Amino acid sequence: MGKKAAETHLKNGQYLVMLIPSRTDTSYWHDYIFNHAEIEFLRGRLKFEVDGISGDSAPFPSALVIYKGDGDDD
């Protein structure tokens, strides 16, 4: 999940944003997210609606992971 995002060449001014489970105990977080992207942890558990009907809360915390392009504009 984070590997492809971390390895994507973003041009200056481009962003890659992911909404993912906050699994900070996994190796991909340490290899591809920490120290590679901006992380915004979301408070509480997400809940989505389908046709206006609220579902159950997610069984895990979530985070926004933001990779920012600072490479050369080829």
PDB file of N, CA and C in Angstrom:
ATOM      1  N   MET A   1       0.825  -1.192   0.000  1.00  0.00           N
ATOM      2  CA  MET A   1       0.000   0.000   0.000  1.00  0.00           C
ATOM      3  C   MET A   1       0.869   1.255   0.000  1.00  0.00           C
ATOM      4  N   GLY A   2       1.742   1.412   0.954  1.00  0.00           N
ATOM      5  CA  GLY A   2       2.562   2.598   1.039  1.00  0.00           C
ATOM      6  C   GLY A   2       3.773   2.568   0.123  1.00  0.00           C
ATOM      7  N   LYS A   3       4.203   1.372  -0.290  1.00  0.00           N
ATOM      8  CA  LYS A   3       5.410   1.267  -1.108  1.00  0.00           C
ATOM      9  C   LYS A   3       5.236   1.970  -2.449  1.00  0.00           C
ATOM     10  N   LYS A   4       4.167   1.683  -3.172  1.00  0.00           N
ATOM     11  CA  LYS A   4       3.944   2.296  -4.477  1.00  0.00           C
ATOM     12  C   LYS A   4       3.828   3.811  -4.337  1.00  0.00           C
ATOM     13  N   ALA A   5       3.127   4.275  -3.325  1.00  0.00           N
ATOM     14  CA  ALA A   5       2.979   5.721  -3.108  1.00  0.00           C
ATOM     15  C   ALA A   5       4.332   6.357  -2.814  1.00  0.00           C
ATOM     16  N   ALA A   6       5.119   5.726  -1.963  1.00  0.00           N
ATOM     17  CA  ALA A   6       6.422   6.279  -1.596  1.00  0.00           C
ATOM     18  C   ALA A   6       7.381   6.304  -2.779  1.00  0.00           C
ATOM     19  N   GLU A   7       7.218   5.371  -3.700  1.00  0.00           N
ATOM     20  CA  GLU A   7       8.115   5.278  -4.847  1.00  0.00           C
ATOM     21  C   GLU A   7       7.620   6.050  -6.067  1.00  0.00           C
ATOM     22  N   THR A   8       6.421   6.632  -5.988  1.00  0.00           N
ATOM     23  CA  THR A   8       5.869   7.395  -7.103  1.00  0.00           C
ATOM     24  C   THR A   8       6.599   8.724  -7.223  1.00  0.00           C
ATOM     25  N   HIS A   9       7.064   9.029  -8.429  1.00  0.00           N
ATOM     26  CA  HIS A   9       7.751  10.300  -8.660  1.00  0.00           C
ATOM     27  C   HIS A   9       6.704  11.387  -8.855  1.00  0.00           C
ATOM     28  N   LEU A  10       6.599  12.272  -7.896  1.00  0.00           N
ATOM     29  CA  LEU A  10       5.656  13.380  -7.975  1.00  0.00           C
ATOM     30  C   LEU A  10       6.402  14.634  -8.389  1.00  0.00           C
ATOM     31  N   LYS A  11       5.804  15.383  -9.295  1.00  0.00           N
ATOM     32  CA  LYS A  11       6.396  16.642  -9.707  1.00  0.00           C
ATOM     33  C   LYS A  11       6.145  17.689  -8.634  1.00  0.00           C
ATOM     34  N   ASN A  12       6.913  18.741  -8.680  1.00  0.00           N
ATOM     35  CA  ASN A  12       6.758  19.833  -7.735  1.00  0.00           C
ATOM     36  C   ASN A  12       5.316  20.332  -7.785  1.00  0.00           C
ATOM     37  N   GLY A  13       4.671  20.432  -6.631  1.00  0.00           N
ATOM     38  CA  GLY A  13       3.297  20.903  -6.550  1.00  0.00           C
ATOM     39  C   GLY A  13       2.254  19.805  -6.624  1.00  0.00           C
ATOM     40  N   GLN A  14       2.664  18.565  -6.891  1.00  0.00           N
ATOM     41  CA  GLN A  14       1.717  17.454  -6.915  1.00  0.00           C
ATOM     42  C   GLN A  14       1.639  16.806  -5.537  1.00  0.00           C
ATOM     43  N   TYR A  15       0.466  16.249  -5.246  1.00  0.00           N
ATOM     44  CA  TYR A  15       0.251  15.559  -3.981  1.00  0.00           C
ATOM     45  C   TYR A  15      -0.365  14.203  -4.244  1.00  0.00           C
ATOM     46  N   LEU A  16      -0.035  13.245  -3.411  1.00  0.00           N
ATOM     47  CA  LEU A  16      -0.671  11.943  -3.418  1.00  0.00           C
ATOM     48  C   LEU A  16      -1.202  11.750  -2.003  1.00  0.00           C
ATOM     49  N   VAL A  17      -2.519  11.610  -1.874  1.00  0.00           N
ATOM     50  CA  VAL A  17      -3.157  11.530  -0.557  1.00  0.00           C
ATOM     51  C   VAL A  17      -3.862  10.193  -0.430  1.00  0.00           C
ATOM     52  N   MET A  18      -3.629   9.524   0.685  1.00  0.00           N
ATOM     53  CA  MET A  18      -4.275   8.237   0.943  1.00  0.00           C
ATOM     54  C   MET A  18      -5.020   8.301   2.271  1.00  0.00           C
ATOM     55  N   LEU A  19      -6.188   7.710   2.317  1.00  0.00           N
ATOM     56  CA  LEU A  19      -6.928   7.480   3.547  1.00  0.00           C
ATOM     57  C   LEU A  19      -6.783   5.997   3.832  1.00  0.00           C
ATOM     58  N   ILE A  20      -6.024   5.668   4.883  1.00  0.00           N
ATOM     59  CA  ILE A  20      -5.711   4.264   5.137  1.00  0.00           C
ATOM     60  C   ILE A  20      -5.865   3.936   6.619  1.00  0.00           C
ATOM     61  N   PRO A  21      -5.962   2.646   6.942  1.00  0.00           N
ATOM     62  CA  PRO A  21      -5.955   2.252   8.349  1.00  0.00           C
ATOM     63  C   PRO A  21      -4.636   2.666   8.999  1.00  0.00           C
ATOM     64  N   SER A  22      -4.724   3.118  10.200  1.00  0.00           N
ATOM     65  CA  SER A  22      -3.531   3.556  10.932  1.00  0.00           C
ATOM     66  C   SER A  22      -2.888   2.350  11.612  1.00  0.00           C
ATOM     67  N   ARG A  23      -2.160   1.595  10.840  1.00  0.00           N
ATOM     68  CA  ARG A  23      -1.511   0.374  11.331  1.00  0.00           C
ATOM     69  C   ARG A  23      -0.033   0.668  11.603  1.00  0.00           C
ATOM     70  N   THR A  24       0.204   1.444  12.630  1.00  0.00           N
ATOM     71  CA  THR A  24       1.560   1.911  12.910  1.00  0.00           C
ATOM     72  C   THR A  24       2.494   0.811  13.409  1.00  0.00           C
ATOM     73  N   ASP A  25       1.953  -0.356  13.681  1.00  0.00           N
ATOM     74  CA  ASP A  25       2.778  -1.470  14.148  1.00  0.00           C
ATOM     75  C   ASP A  25       3.278  -2.347  12.998  1.00  0.00           C
ATOM     76  N   THR A  26       2.969  -1.971  11.757  1.00  0.00           N
ATOM     77  CA  THR A  26       3.367  -2.801  10.616  1.00  0.00           C
ATOM     78  C   THR A  26       4.660  -2.279   9.984  1.00  0.00           C
ATOM     79  N   SER A  27       5.331  -3.158   9.285  1.00  0.00           N
ATOM     80  CA  SER A  27       6.605  -2.769   8.675  1.00  0.00           C
ATOM     81  C   SER A  27       6.417  -1.733   7.577  1.00  0.00           C
ATOM     82  N   TYR A  28       5.292  -1.785   6.822  1.00  0.00           N
ATOM     83  CA  TYR A  28       5.144  -0.811   5.746  1.00  0.00           C
ATOM     84  C   TYR A  28       5.037   0.610   6.282  1.00  0.00           C
ATOM     85  N   TRP A  29       4.462   0.796   7.477  1.00  0.00           N
ATOM     86  CA  TRP A  29       4.423   2.146   8.069  1.00  0.00           C
ATOM     87  C   TRP A  29       5.844   2.642   8.315  1.00  0.00           C
ATOM     88  N   HIS A  30       6.677   1.799   8.843  1.00  0.00           N
ATOM     89  CA  HIS A  30       8.036   2.209   9.182  1.00  0.00           C
ATOM     90  C   HIS A  30       8.917   2.338   7.939  1.00  0.00           C
ATOM     91  N   ASP A  31       8.656   1.527   6.921  1.00  0.00           N
ATOM     92  CA  ASP A  31       9.481   1.549   5.713  1.00  0.00           C
ATOM     93  C   ASP A  31       9.077   2.624   4.711  1.00  0.00           C
ATOM     94  N   TYR A  32       7.773   2.936   4.624  1.00  0.00           N
ATOM     95  CA  TYR A  32       7.300   3.783   3.535  1.00  0.00           C
ATOM     96  C   TYR A  32       6.494   5.010   3.945  1.00  0.00           C
ATOM     97  N   ILE A  33       6.113   5.115   5.205  1.00  0.00           N
ATOM     98  CA  ILE A  33       5.278   6.242   5.612  1.00  0.00           C
ATOM     99  C   ILE A  33       5.998   7.152   6.600  1.00  0.00           C
ATOM    100  N   PHE A  34       6.416   6.613   7.755  1.00  0.00           N
ATOM    101  CA  PHE A  34       7.148   7.448   8.709  1.00  0.00           C
ATOM    102  C   PHE A  34       8.385   8.029   8.026  1.00  0.00           C
ATOM    103  N   ASN A  35       8.627   9.291   8.208  1.00  0.00           N
ATOM    104  CA  ASN A  35       9.768  10.011   7.630  1.00  0.00           C
ATOM    105  C   ASN A  35       9.739  10.123   6.110  1.00  0.00           C
ATOM    106  N   HIS A  36       8.624   9.735   5.473  1.00  0.00           N
ATOM    107  CA  HIS A  36       8.491   9.855   4.023  1.00  0.00           C
ATOM    108  C   HIS A  36       7.277  10.695   3.625  1.00  0.00           C
ATOM    109  N   ALA A  37       6.336  10.850   4.538  1.00  0.00           N
ATOM    110  CA  ALA A  37       5.087  11.530   4.212  1.00  0.00           C
ATOM    111  C   ALA A  37       4.601  12.314   5.421  1.00  0.00           C
ATOM    112  N   GLU A  38       3.693  13.235   5.146  1.00  0.00           N
ATOM    113  CA  GLU A  38       3.003  13.928   6.232  1.00  0.00           C
ATOM    114  C   GLU A  38       1.851  13.032   6.672  1.00  0.00           C
ATOM    115  N   ILE A  39       1.642  12.920   7.964  1.00  0.00           N
ATOM    116  CA  ILE A  39       0.604  12.034   8.497  1.00  0.00           C
ATOM    117  C   ILE A  39      -0.351  12.854   9.350  1.00  0.00           C
ATOM    118  N   GLU A  40      -1.642  12.708   9.080  1.00  0.00           N
ATOM    119  CA  GLU A  40      -2.689  13.332   9.885  1.00  0.00           C
ATOM    120  C   GLU A  40      -3.553  12.209  10.455  1.00  0.00           C
ATOM    121  N   PHE A  41      -3.408  11.963  11.749  1.00  0.00           N
ATOM    122  CA  PHE A  41      -4.211  10.934  12.385  1.00  0.00           C
ATOM    123  C   PHE A  41      -5.608  11.477  12.633  1.00  0.00           C
ATOM    124  N   LEU A  42      -6.619  10.678  12.313  1.00  0.00           N
ATOM    125  CA  LEU A  42      -8.003  11.090  12.491  1.00  0.00           C
ATOM    126  C   LEU A  42      -8.499  10.642  13.859  1.00  0.00           C
ATOM    127  N   ARG A  43      -9.143  11.546  14.548  1.00  0.00           N
ATOM    128  CA  ARG A  43      -9.660  11.238  15.882  1.00  0.00           C
ATOM    129  C   ARG A  43     -10.948  10.435  15.749  1.00  0.00           C
ATOM    130  N   GLY A  44     -11.060   9.389  16.527  1.00  0.00           N
ATOM    131  CA  GLY A  44     -12.250   8.542  16.470  1.00  0.00           C
ATOM    132  C   GLY A  44     -12.191   7.564  15.311  1.00  0.00           C
ATOM    133  N   ARG A  45     -13.268   6.847  15.151  1.00  0.00           N
ATOM    134  CA  ARG A  45     -13.360   5.844  14.083  1.00  0.00           C
ATOM    135  C   ARG A  45     -14.268   6.365  12.976  1.00  0.00           C
ATOM    136  N   LEU A  46     -13.884   6.125  11.724  1.00  0.00           N
ATOM    137  CA  LEU A  46     -14.695   6.564  10.596  1.00  0.00           C
ATOM    138  C   LEU A  46     -15.992   5.781  10.525  1.00  0.00           C
ATOM    139  N   LYS A  47     -17.003   6.451  10.020  1.00  0.00           N
ATOM    140  CA  LYS A  47     -18.300   5.829   9.801  1.00  0.00           C
ATOM    141  C   LYS A  47     -18.791   6.332   8.444  1.00  0.00           C
ATOM    142  N   PHE A  48     -19.168   5.442   7.571  1.00  0.00           N
ATOM    143  CA  PHE A  48     -19.642   5.810   6.247  1.00  0.00           C
ATOM    144  C   PHE A  48     -21.141   5.596   6.150  1.00  0.00           C
ATOM    145  N   GLU A  49     -21.766   6.337   5.238  1.00  0.00           N
ATOM    146  CA  GLU A  49     -23.189   6.202   4.983  1.00  0.00           C
ATOM    147  C   GLU A  49     -23.404   5.643   3.586  1.00  0.00           C
ATOM    148  N   VAL A  50     -24.432   4.813   3.440  1.00  0.00           N
ATOM    149  CA  VAL A  50     -24.857   4.307   2.146  1.00  0.00           C
ATOM    150  C   VAL A  50     -26.337   4.631   2.015  1.00  0.00           C
ATOM    151  N   ASP A  51     -26.677   5.390   1.001  1.00  0.00           N
ATOM    152  CA  ASP A  51     -28.063   5.823   0.788  1.00  0.00           C
ATOM    153  C   ASP A  51     -28.636   6.509   2.023  1.00  0.00           C
ATOM    154  N   GLY A  52     -27.805   7.275   2.717  1.00  0.00           N
ATOM    155  CA  GLY A  52     -28.255   8.019   3.881  1.00  0.00           C
ATOM    156  C   GLY A  52     -28.355   7.211   5.159  1.00  0.00           C
ATOM    157  N   ILE A  53     -27.991   5.941   5.091  1.00  0.00           N
ATOM    158  CA  ILE A  53     -28.057   5.079   6.275  1.00  0.00           C
ATOM    159  C   ILE A  53     -26.647   4.874   6.793  1.00  0.00           C
ATOM    160  N   SER A  54     -26.437   5.237   8.060  1.00  0.00           N
ATOM    161  CA  SER A  54     -25.121   5.142   8.669  1.00  0.00           C
ATOM    162  C   SER A  54     -24.784   3.696   9.001  1.00  0.00           C
ATOM    163  N   GLY A  55     -23.574   3.320   8.645  1.00  0.00           N
ATOM    164  CA  GLY A  55     -23.106   1.969   8.949  1.00  0.00           C
ATOM    165  C   GLY A  55     -22.370   1.927  10.276  1.00  0.00           C
ATOM    166  N   ASP A  56     -21.803   0.784  10.579  1.00  0.00           N
ATOM    167  CA  ASP A  56     -21.012   0.637  11.797  1.00  0.00           C
ATOM    168  C   ASP A  56     -19.707   1.411  11.660  1.00  0.00           C
ATOM    169  N   SER A  57     -19.111   1.727  12.787  1.00  0.00           N
ATOM    170  CA  SER A  57     -17.804   2.389  12.779  1.00  0.00           C
ATOM    171  C   SER A  57     -16.737   1.409  12.311  1.00  0.00           C
ATOM    172  N   ALA A  58     -15.699   1.949  11.713  1.00  0.00           N
ATOM    173  CA  ALA A  58     -14.571   1.122  11.282  1.00  0.00           C
ATOM    174  C   ALA A  58     -13.960   0.432  12.504  1.00  0.00           C
ATOM    175  N   PRO A  59     -13.451  -0.780  12.345  1.00  0.00           N
ATOM    176  CA  PRO A  59     -12.850  -1.496  13.466  1.00  0.00           C
ATOM    177  C   PRO A  59     -11.402  -1.087  13.745  1.00  0.00           C
ATOM    178  N   PHE A  60     -10.938  -0.012  13.094  1.00  0.00           N
ATOM    179  CA  PHE A  60      -9.549   0.426  13.241  1.00  0.00           C
ATOM    180  C   PHE A  60      -9.496   1.942  13.131  1.00  0.00           C
ATOM    181  N   PRO A  61      -8.453   2.569  13.685  1.00  0.00           N
ATOM    182  CA  PRO A  61      -8.253   4.002  13.491  1.00  0.00           C
ATOM    183  C   PRO A  61      -7.744   4.254  12.071  1.00  0.00           C
ATOM    184  N   SER A  62      -7.909   5.482  11.608  1.00  0.00           N
ATOM    185  CA  SER A  62      -7.502   5.834  10.250  1.00  0.00           C
ATOM    186  C   SER A  62      -6.577   7.041  10.254  1.00  0.00           C
ATOM    187  N   ALA A  63      -5.905   7.227   9.122  1.00  0.00           N
ATOM    188  CA  ALA A  63      -5.006   8.373   8.968  1.00  0.00           C
ATOM    189  C   ALA A  63      -5.000   8.816   7.517  1.00  0.00           C
ATOM    190  N   LEU A  64      -4.750  10.094   7.335  1.00  0.00           N
ATOM    191  CA  LEU A  64      -4.465  10.629   6.005  1.00  0.00           C
ATOM    192  C   LEU A  64      -2.950  10.653   5.859  1.00  0.00           C
ATOM    193  N   VAL A  65      -2.453  10.092   4.782  1.00  0.00           N
ATOM    194  CA  VAL A  65      -1.024  10.068   4.505  1.00  0.00           C
ATOM    195  C   VAL A  65      -0.824  10.887   3.236  1.00  0.00           C
ATOM    196  N   ILE A  66       0.038  11.905   3.336  1.00  0.00           N
ATOM    197  CA  ILE A  66       0.194  12.858   2.245  1.00  0.00           C
ATOM    198  C   ILE A  66       1.652  12.888   1.780  1.00  0.00           C
ATOM    199  N   TYR A  67       1.850  12.475   0.523  1.00  0.00           N
ATOM    200  CA  TYR A  67       3.170  12.578  -0.108  1.00  0.00           C
ATOM    201  C   TYR A  67       3.157  13.848  -0.941  1.00  0.00           C
ATOM    202  N   LYS A  68       4.212  14.649  -0.820  1.00  0.00           N
ATOM    203  CA  LYS A  68       4.291  15.914  -1.538  1.00  0.00           C
ATOM    204  C   LYS A  68       5.398  15.855  -2.571  1.00  0.00           C
ATOM    205  N   GLY A  69       5.079  16.321  -3.769  1.00  0.00           N
ATOM    206  CA  GLY A  69       6.065  16.345  -4.842  1.00  0.00           C
ATOM    207  C   GLY A  69       7.040  17.494  -4.642  1.00  0.00           C
ATOM    208  N   ASP A  70       8.295  17.179  -4.657  1.00  0.00           N
ATOM    209  CA  ASP A  70       9.321  18.220  -4.576  1.00  0.00           C
ATOM    210  C   ASP A  70      10.431  17.927  -5.573  1.00  0.00           C
ATOM    211  N   GLY A  71      10.110  17.022  -6.494  1.00  0.00           N
ATOM    212  CA  GLY A  71      11.104  16.644  -7.501  1.00  0.00           C
ATOM    213  C   GLY A  71      11.176  17.652  -8.619  1.00  0.00           C
ATOM    214  N   ASP A  72      12.009  17.360  -9.582  1.00  0.00           N
ATOM    215  CA  ASP A  72      12.185  18.221 -10.749  1.00  0.00           C
ATOM    216  C   ASP A  72      10.975  18.117 -11.654  1.00  0.00           C
ATOM    217  N   ASP A  73      10.605  19.214 -12.258  1.00  0.00           N
ATOM    218  CA  ASP A  73       9.552  19.223 -13.276  1.00  0.00           C
ATOM    219  C   ASP A  73      10.180  18.931 -14.619  1.00  0.00           C
ATOM    220  N   ASP A  74      10.224  17.656 -14.970  1.00  0.00           N
ATOM    221  CA  ASP A  74      10.890  17.248 -16.215  1.00  0.00           C
ATOM    222  C   ASP A  74      10.134  17.704 -17.430  1.00  0.00           C
TER     223      ASP A  74
END
